[in-house]
mmCIF file of C-alpha atoms in Angstrom:
data_model
loop_
_atom_site.group_PDB
_atom_site.id
_atom_site.type_symbol
_atom_site.label_atom_id
_atom_site.label_comp_id
_atom_site.label_asym_id
_atom_site.label_seq_id
_atom_site.Cartn_x
_atom_site.Cartn_y
_atom_site.Cartn_z
ATOM 1 C CA LYS A 1 -12.066 -18.948 8.881
ATOM 2 C CA VAL A 2 -9.614 -17.086 10.932
ATOM 3 C CA LEU A 3 -6.832 -19.524 10.193
ATOM 4 C CA SER A 4 -7.668 -19.450 6.538
ATOM 5 C CA ILE A 5 -7.402 -15.566 6.493
ATOM 6 C CA ALA A 6 -4.112 -15.838 8.454
ATOM 7 C CA LYS A 7 -2.676 -18.186 5.933
ATOM 8 C CA GLU A 8 -3.857 -16.136 3.006
ATOM 9 C CA TYR A 9 -2.130 -12.989 4.343
ATOM 10 C CA ASN A 10 1.007 -14.801 5.660
ATOM 11 C CA TYR A 11 0.141 -13.738 9.217
ATOM 12 C CA SER A 12 1.946 -15.035 12.215
ATOM 13 C CA PRO A 13 1.918 -13.681 15.788
ATOM 14 C CA TYR A 14 4.531 -10.947 16.534
ATOM 15 C CA SER A 15 5.847 -11.253 13.045
ATOM 16 C CA PHE A 16 6.242 -7.437 12.889
ATOM 17 C CA VAL A 17 8.344 -7.329 16.011
ATOM 18 C CA LYS A 18 11.933 -7.416 14.637
ATOM 19 C CA ASN A 19 14.737 -8.430 16.824
ATOM 20 C CA ALA A 20 17.205 -5.593 17.013
ATOM 21 C CA THR A 21 20.176 -7.996 17.105
ATOM 22 C CA ALA A 22 18.922 -10.058 14.109
ATOM 23 C CA SER A 23 21.470 -10.520 11.367
ATOM 24 C CA LYS A 24 20.919 -9.625 7.774
ATOM 25 C CA THR A 25 18.996 -12.131 5.655
ATOM 26 C CA PHE A 26 20.560 -11.100 2.356
ATOM 27 C CA LEU A 27 17.001 -11.369 0.850
ATOM 28 C CA ILE A 28 15.626 -8.672 -1.553
ATOM 29 C CA GLY A 29 11.962 -8.443 -2.378
ATOM 30 C CA VAL A 30 10.879 -7.368 -5.855
ATOM 31 C CA LEU A 31 7.207 -6.311 -5.819
ATOM 32 C CA LEU A 32 6.120 -5.394 -9.364
ATOM 33 C CA GLN A 33 2.687 -4.999 -10.986
ATOM 34 C CA ASP A 34 3.518 -7.912 -13.325
ATOM 35 C CA CYS A 35 6.863 -9.742 -13.254
ATOM 36 C CA CYS A 36 6.069 -11.517 -16.562
ATOM 37 C CA LEU A 37 6.237 -8.014 -18.319
ATOM 38 C CA HIS A 38 9.628 -7.225 -16.895
ATOM 39 C CA GLY A 39 11.785 -10.222 -17.796
ATOM 40 C CA ARG A 40 14.880 -8.308 -18.677
ATOM 41 C CA LEU A 41 14.429 -6.004 -15.753
ATOM 42 C CA LEU A 42 14.301 -8.953 -13.357
ATOM 43 C CA GLU A 43 17.335 -10.508 -14.966
ATOM 44 C CA GLY A 44 19.289 -7.295 -14.349
ATOM 45 C CA ILE A 45 18.128 -7.228 -10.656
ATOM 46 C CA LEU A 46 19.017 -10.904 -10.198
ATOM 47 C CA ALA A 47 22.477 -10.471 -11.760
ATOM 48 C CA ARG A 48 23.446 -7.539 -9.508
ATOM 49 C CA ALA A 49 21.962 -9.253 -6.450
ATOM 50 C CA GLN A 50 23.984 -12.415 -7.103
ATOM 51 C CA GLU A 51 27.187 -10.256 -7.444
ATOM 52 C CA HIS A 52 26.704 -9.073 -3.921
ATOM 53 C CA GLY A 53 25.479 -12.282 -2.363
ATOM 54 C CA TYR A 54 21.812 -11.593 -2.240
ATOM 55 C CA HIS A 55 18.776 -13.590 -3.278
ATOM 56 C CA ILE A 56 15.584 -12.121 -4.575
ATOM 57 C CA ILE A 57 11.897 -12.908 -3.886
ATOM 58 C CA PRO A 58 9.747 -11.820 -6.970
ATOM 59 C CA CYS A 59 6.072 -10.946 -6.522
ATOM 60 C CA SER A 60 3.329 -9.691 -8.823
ATOM 61 C CA SER A 61 0.433 -7.620 -7.681
ATOM 62 C CA TYR A 62 -1.424 -7.652 -11.043
ATOM 63 C CA GLY A 63 -2.914 -4.270 -10.289
ATOM 64 C CA SER A 64 -4.726 -5.516 -7.188
ATOM 65 C CA GLN A 65 -4.232 -3.657 -3.884
ATOM 66 C CA GLU A 66 -5.360 -6.686 -2.000
ATOM 67 C CA THR A 67 -2.814 -9.002 -3.722
ATOM 68 C CA GLU A 68 -0.199 -6.334 -3.116
ATOM 69 C CA LEU A 69 -0.939 -6.305 0.621
ATOM 70 C CA LYS A 70 -0.571 -9.997 0.780
ATOM 71 C CA HIS A 71 2.829 -9.848 -0.829
ATOM 72 C CA ILE A 72 3.873 -6.962 1.492
ATOM 73 C CA THR A 73 2.875 -9.119 4.498
ATOM 74 C CA ALA A 74 4.857 -12.074 3.084
ATOM 75 C CA LEU A 75 7.930 -9.986 2.461
ATOM 76 C CA CYS A 76 7.814 -8.495 5.993
ATOM 77 C CA LYS A 77 7.473 -11.946 7.372
ATOM 78 C CA ALA A 78 10.552 -13.074 5.455
ATOM 79 C CA GLN A 79 12.389 -10.023 6.915
ATOM 80 C CA VAL A 80 13.913 -9.041 3.602
ATOM 81 C CA ASP A 81 16.706 -6.454 3.850
ATOM 82 C CA GLY A 82 15.141 -4.248 1.087
ATOM 83 C CA VAL A 83 12.432 -4.221 -1.544
ATOM 84 C CA ILE A 84 12.115 -2.852 -5.107
ATOM 85 C CA TRP A 85 8.494 -1.812 -5.183
ATOM 86 C CA GLU A 86 6.214 -0.658 -8.031
ATOM 87 C CA PRO A 87 2.989 0.357 -6.259
ATOM 88 C CA VAL A 88 -0.312 -0.406 -7.739
ATOM 89 C CA CYS A 89 -1.635 3.137 -7.141
ATOM 90 C CA GLU A 90 -0.935 6.261 -4.985
ATOM 91 C CA GLU A 91 -2.997 4.872 -2.176
ATOM 92 C CA SER A 92 -0.597 1.954 -1.936
ATOM 93 C CA LEU A 93 2.115 4.216 -0.650
ATOM 94 C CA SER A 94 0.406 4.215 2.767
ATOM 95 C CA ARG A 95 1.632 0.646 3.266
ATOM 96 C CA ARG A 96 5.256 1.891 3.280
ATOM 97 C CA LYS A 97 4.987 2.021 7.134
ATOM 98 C CA ASP A 98 4.924 -1.809 7.165
ATOM 99 C CA PHE A 99 8.388 -1.841 5.674
ATOM 100 C CA GLU A 100 9.684 1.172 7.626
ATOM 101 C CA GLU A 101 8.672 -0.355 11.013
ATOM 102 C CA LEU A 102 10.959 -3.258 10.166
ATOM 103 C CA SER A 103 13.836 -0.990 8.819
ATOM 104 C CA ILE A 104 13.349 -2.476 5.407
ATOM 105 C CA SER A 105 14.812 -0.215 2.722
ATOM 106 C CA ILE A 106 12.750 0.723 -0.277
ATOM 107 C CA THR A 107 13.699 1.508 -3.904
ATOM 108 C CA TRP A 108 10.672 2.915 -5.604
ATOM 109 C CA LEU A 109 9.738 2.210 -9.230
ATOM 110 C CA ASN A 110 7.094 4.111 -11.326
ATOM 111 C CA ALA A 111 5.706 5.501 -8.008
ATOM 112 C CA ALA A 112 4.292 8.904 -7.045
ATOM 113 C CA HIS A 113 7.311 9.431 -4.881
ATOM 114 C CA PRO A 114 10.066 12.128 -5.255
ATOM 115 C CA ASP A 115 12.760 9.370 -5.117
ATOM 116 C CA SER A 116 11.116 7.037 -7.635
ATOM 117 C CA PHE A 117 12.963 5.635 -10.632
ATOM 118 C CA SER A 118 11.310 5.153 -14.057
ATOM 119 C CA MET A 119 12.411 4.548 -17.671
ATOM 120 C CA ASP A 120 12.958 7.830 -19.419
ATOM 121 C CA TYR A 121 10.747 7.504 -22.533
ATOM 122 C CA GLN A 122 11.108 11.213 -23.137
ATOM 123 C CA LEU A 123 14.928 10.802 -23.711
ATOM 124 C CA LEU A 124 14.370 7.599 -25.793
ATOM 125 C CA ALA A 125 11.835 9.380 -28.083
ATOM 126 C CA LYS A 126 14.179 12.399 -28.378
ATOM 127 C CA ARG A 127 17.070 10.116 -29.559
ATOM 128 C CA ALA A 128 14.762 8.324 -31.963
ATOM 129 C CA SER A 129 13.620 11.665 -33.409
ATOM 130 C CA GLU A 130 17.219 12.735 -33.795
ATOM 131 C CA TYR A 131 17.940 9.724 -36.013
ATOM 132 C CA PHE A 132 15.150 10.807 -38.324
ATOM 133 C CA ILE A 133 16.529 14.336 -38.424
ATOM 134 C CA ARG A 134 20.054 12.964 -39.216
ATOM 135 C CA LYS A 135 18.462 11.132 -42.145
ATOM 136 C CA LYS A 136 17.133 14.496 -43.398
ATOM 137 C CA HIS A 137 13.441 13.875 -42.537
ATOM 138 C CA LEU A 138 11.565 17.015 -41.842
ATOM 139 C CA LEU A 139 7.961 15.649 -41.976
ATOM 140 C CA PHE A 140 8.139 12.665 -39.612
ATOM 141 C CA SER A 141 5.732 12.099 -36.785
ATOM 142 C CA LEU A 142 4.873 10.030 -33.740
ATOM 143 C CA LEU A 143 2.230 7.211 -33.324
ATOM 144 C CA ILE A 144 0.777 7.634 -29.803
ATOM 145 C CA ASP A 145 -1.780 6.136 -27.434
ATOM 146 C CA PRO A 146 -3.678 8.953 -25.646
ATOM 147 C CA GLN A 147 -4.231 6.775 -22.615
ATOM 148 C CA SER A 148 -0.553 5.675 -22.207
ATOM 149 C CA PRO A 149 1.805 7.526 -19.859
ATOM 150 C CA LYS A 150 4.724 6.330 -22.075
ATOM 151 C CA SER A 151 3.236 8.126 -25.027
ATOM 152 C CA ALA A 152 2.767 11.277 -23.114
ATOM 153 C CA GLU A 153 6.517 11.137 -22.216
ATOM 154 C CA ALA A 154 7.541 10.267 -25.768
ATOM 155 C CA LEU A 155 5.561 13.208 -27.146
ATOM 156 C CA MET A 156 7.592 15.548 -24.980
ATOM 157 C CA GLY A 157 10.831 14.054 -26.257
ATOM 158 C CA TYR A 158 9.532 14.316 -29.841
ATOM 159 C CA LYS A 159 8.777 17.995 -29.329
ATOM 160 C CA SER A 160 12.087 18.628 -27.634
ATOM 161 C CA ALA A 161 14.028 17.200 -30.615
ATOM 162 C CA LEU A 162 12.020 19.358 -33.093
ATOM 163 C CA PHE A 163 12.707 22.418 -30.950
ATOM 164 C CA ASP A 164 16.431 21.765 -30.731
ATOM 165 C CA HIS A 165 16.641 21.630 -34.468
ATOM 166 C CA GLN A 166 14.422 24.559 -35.254
ATOM 167 C CA LEU A 167 11.607 22.419 -36.653
ATOM 168 C CA SER A 168 7.963 23.299 -35.925
ATOM 169 C CA PHE A 169 5.623 20.946 -34.138
ATOM 170 C CA VAL A 170 2.274 20.361 -35.876
ATOM 171 C CA GLU A 171 -0.283 18.430 -33.810
ATOM 172 C CA ASP A 172 -2.324 17.413 -36.855
ATOM 173 C CA ARG A 173 0.697 15.266 -37.972
ATOM 174 C CA LEU A 174 0.405 12.985 -34.968
ATOM 175 C CA LEU A 175 -1.066 9.471 -35.539
ATOM 176 C CA SER A 176 -3.251 8.005 -32.808
ATOM 177 C CA VAL A 177 -4.101 4.387 -32.013
ATOM 178 C CA VAL A 178 -7.735 5.498 -31.468
ATOM 179 C CA ALA A 179 -7.900 6.981 -35.054
ATOM 180 C CA PRO A 180 -6.878 4.147 -37.380
ATOM 181 C CA ASP A 181 -6.950 6.220 -40.606
ATOM 182 C CA TRP A 182 -3.153 6.220 -40.576
ATOM 183 C CA ILE A 183 -2.615 6.095 -44.317
ATOM 184 C CA SER A 184 -4.994 8.986 -44.927
ATOM 185 C CA LYS A 185 -3.066 11.088 -42.404
ATOM 186 C CA ILE A 186 0.204 10.055 -43.906
ATOM 187 C CA LYS A 187 -0.942 11.125 -47.392
ATOM 188 C CA LEU A 188 -2.586 14.333 -46.209
ATOM 189 C CA GLU A 189 0.368 15.574 -44.275
ATOM 190 C CA GLY A 190 3.022 14.279 -46.681
ATOM 191 C CA LEU A 191 4.775 12.360 -43.873
ATOM 192 C CA THR A 192 7.966 10.492 -44.621
ATOM 193 C CA GLY A 193 8.420 8.486 -41.438
ATOM 194 C CA ILE A 194 6.858 7.404 -38.149
ATOM 195 C CA ILE A 195 8.174 6.564 -34.671
ATOM 196 C CA CYS A 196 6.078 3.973 -32.790
ATOM 197 C CA ILE A 197 6.141 3.541 -29.026
ATOM 198 C CA ASP A 198 4.670 -0.040 -29.345
ATOM 199 C CA TYR A 199 6.274 -2.478 -31.741
ATOM 200 C CA ARG A 200 2.859 -4.159 -32.356
ATOM 201 C CA HIS A 201 1.579 -0.944 -33.812
ATOM 202 C CA ALA A 202 4.721 -0.615 -35.889
ATOM 203 C CA LEU A 203 4.193 -4.092 -37.373
ATOM 204 C CA HIS A 204 0.538 -3.177 -38.208
ATOM 205 C CA LEU A 205 1.672 0.035 -39.804
ATOM 206 C CA LEU A 206 4.134 -1.911 -41.976
ATOM 207 C CA THR A 207 1.321 -4.178 -43.151
ATOM 208 C CA LEU A 208 -0.835 -1.141 -44.081
ATOM 209 C CA LEU A 209 2.004 0.477 -45.918
ATOM 210 C CA LYS A 210 2.647 -2.632 -47.948
ATOM 211 C CA GLN A 211 -1.097 -2.884 -48.888
ATOM 212 C CA TYR A 212 -0.957 0.758 -50.188
ATOM 213 C CA GLN A 213 2.124 0.021 -52.293
ATOM 214 C CA TYR A 214 4.615 1.923 -50.086
ATOM 215 C CA LYS A 215 8.096 0.571 -50.216
ATOM 216 C CA VAL A 216 9.756 0.628 -46.798
ATOM 217 C CA PRO A 217 12.271 2.249 -46.251
ATOM 218 C CA ASP A 218 12.563 3.628 -49.855
ATOM 219 C CA ASP A 219 9.224 5.571 -49.718
ATOM 220 C CA PHE A 220 8.619 5.607 -45.974
ATOM 221 C CA SER A 221 10.647 4.976 -42.746
ATOM 222 C CA VAL A 222 9.443 3.332 -39.565
ATOM 223 C CA LEU A 223 11.195 2.992 -36.194
ATOM 224 C CA ALA A 224 9.852 1.338 -33.104
ATOM 225 C CA ILE A 225 10.893 1.895 -29.395
ATOM 226 C CA ALA A 226 10.516 -1.800 -28.330
ATOM 227 C CA ASP A 227 10.602 -3.393 -24.886
ATOM 228 C CA ASP A 228 12.513 -6.554 -24.220
ATOM 229 C CA ALA A 229 9.556 -8.761 -25.157
ATOM 230 C CA VAL A 230 10.186 -8.340 -28.927
ATOM 231 C CA SER A 231 11.073 -11.558 -30.654
ATOM 232 C CA PRO A 232 14.489 -11.346 -32.421
ATOM 233 C CA LEU A 233 12.828 -12.794 -35.540
ATOM 234 C CA LEU A 234 10.450 -9.791 -35.636
ATOM 235 C CA SER A 235 13.139 -7.219 -34.900
ATOM 236 C CA GLU A 236 15.049 -8.395 -37.963
ATOM 237 C CA HIS A 237 12.480 -6.868 -40.270
ATOM 238 C CA LEU A 238 11.863 -3.726 -38.188
ATOM 239 C CA THR A 239 14.271 -1.055 -37.008
ATOM 240 C CA THR A 240 14.011 -0.952 -33.245
ATOM 241 C CA MET A 241 15.478 0.879 -30.369
ATOM 242 C CA THR A 242 15.332 -1.720 -27.570
ATOM 243 C CA VAL A 243 14.547 -0.253 -24.159
ATOM 244 C CA PRO A 244 17.579 -1.099 -21.860
ATOM 245 C CA TYR A 245 15.663 -2.823 -19.060
ATOM 246 C CA HIS A 246 18.582 -5.098 -18.132
ATOM 247 C CA PRO A 247 20.940 -2.187 -17.249
ATOM 248 C CA PHE A 248 17.979 -0.501 -15.625
ATOM 249 C CA GLY A 249 17.522 -3.547 -13.389
ATOM 250 C CA LEU A 250 21.222 -3.447 -12.505
ATOM 251 C CA HIS A 251 20.860 0.269 -11.537
ATOM 252 C CA LEU A 252 17.793 -0.352 -9.374
ATOM 253 C CA CYS A 253 19.419 -3.227 -7.464
ATOM 254 C CA SER A 254 22.704 -1.352 -6.968
ATOM 255 C CA HIS A 255 20.662 1.545 -5.434
ATOM 256 C CA LEU A 256 18.854 -0.697 -3.107
ATOM 257 C CA ILE A 257 21.934 -2.617 -1.965
ATOM 258 C CA GLY A 258 23.550 0.738 -1.290
ATOM 259 C CA GLN A 259 20.731 1.536 0.986
ATOM 260 C CA CYS A 260 20.773 -1.915 2.757
ATOM 261 C CA GLU A 261 24.479 -1.638 3.362
ATOM 262 C CA GLN A 262 24.462 2.082 4.025
ATOM 263 C CA HIS A 263 26.851 2.911 1.269
ATOM 264 C CA GLY A 264 24.660 5.826 0.276
ATOM 265 C CA SER A 265 21.075 6.290 -0.947
ATOM 266 C CA ASP A 266 21.376 9.126 -3.440
ATOM 267 C CA CYS A 267 18.711 8.759 -6.172
ATOM 268 C CA THR A 268 20.895 9.024 -9.203
ATOM 269 C CA PRO A 269 18.586 8.920 -12.254
ATOM 270 C CA PHE A 270 19.014 6.204 -14.800
ATOM 271 C CA VAL A 271 20.046 7.463 -18.290
ATOM 272 C CA PRO A 272 19.105 5.040 -21.021
ATOM 273 C CA ASP A 273 21.757 4.456 -23.548
ATOM 274 C CA CYS A 274 20.380 2.720 -26.732
ATOM 275 C CA GLN A 275 20.496 3.000 -30.495
ATOM 276 C CA PRO A 276 18.780 1.356 -33.455
ATOM 277 C CA ASP A 277 20.002 -2.317 -33.940
ATOM 278 C CA HIS A 278 19.869 -1.902 -37.738
ATOM 279 C CA PHE A 279 18.337 0.316 -40.391
ATOM 280 C CA ALA A 280 16.141 -2.141 -42.278
ATOM 281 C CA THR A 281 13.134 0.216 -42.150
ATOM 282 C CA LEU A 282 14.936 3.593 -41.639
ATOM 283 C CA ASP A 283 16.561 5.414 -44.497
ATOM 284 C CA VAL A 284 17.165 8.933 -45.728
ATOM 285 C CA CYS A 285 14.192 11.109 -46.673
ATOM 286 C CA PRO A 286 12.871 9.991 -50.148
ATOM 287 C CA SER A 287 13.101 13.518 -51.513
ATOM 288 C CA ILE A 288 16.915 13.453 -50.894
ATOM 289 C CA LYS A 289 17.265 10.418 -53.089
ATOM 290 C CA LEU A 290 15.374 11.878 -56.074
ATOM 291 C CA PRO A 291 17.621 12.386 -59.241
ATOM 292 C CA HIS A 292 18.413 15.924 -60.157
ATOM 293 C CA ILE A 293 17.571 16.996 -63.750
ATOM 294 C CA ILE A 294 19.379 19.832 -65.447
#
């Protein structure tokens, strides 16, 4: 039983005693909650690591602190030079001492830590809103998920764009995934466009609009802020702003390598730069296109 547990947690005697004269291993650990959901992010990390002669060890904790601990033990045993770590929860941060005892550098991702990196959904939503405003939309809204941190950030960006252009924020105009009467809300508030944080909700909204005889984008505009999992075939029929996870991965890995090689460890925030790939479902406000009769 003891040997079984030792194998499960990658334990070996004195594995946490690091030889001070040991050379670099040029290994980087990537401990994410789910690597499968971060394909483009991992590609960016791998690309930057290869540029500098490093190899990566990807691990997924799947939201389990026990699984996370096993991976931390394995990465320490491999004596990685640094780790990009997305903790399962705030309690997981106590395990940082395992890395610090071995002088393993840490780049934090989506963590309750002052030096943590995260994708700026507030800025993405603000830029998406500004595209609607440029198209003369005054009554556009946001489709949110009250349980999603991304939606909370996006709502702040939406409000910021409205404030910058002297437009009022009306909470009743917001669409919610927990209240599926979207068409009733659109008709009641006279909305002309919607920004969706999840492309799957955007696709469902397009289906509903078609059922109620809305012509997109002539009568109504839809824009989705989509992650890198969106199929190119789907994005052809939906205006999307793709979240730049590949450049984000490059940025994270550059920061970690800078720590490992002591080039500097300043936590320069990542500023996403993206724009709609096309305007298949985003057009000017319908009222602008109405003919003028004299």
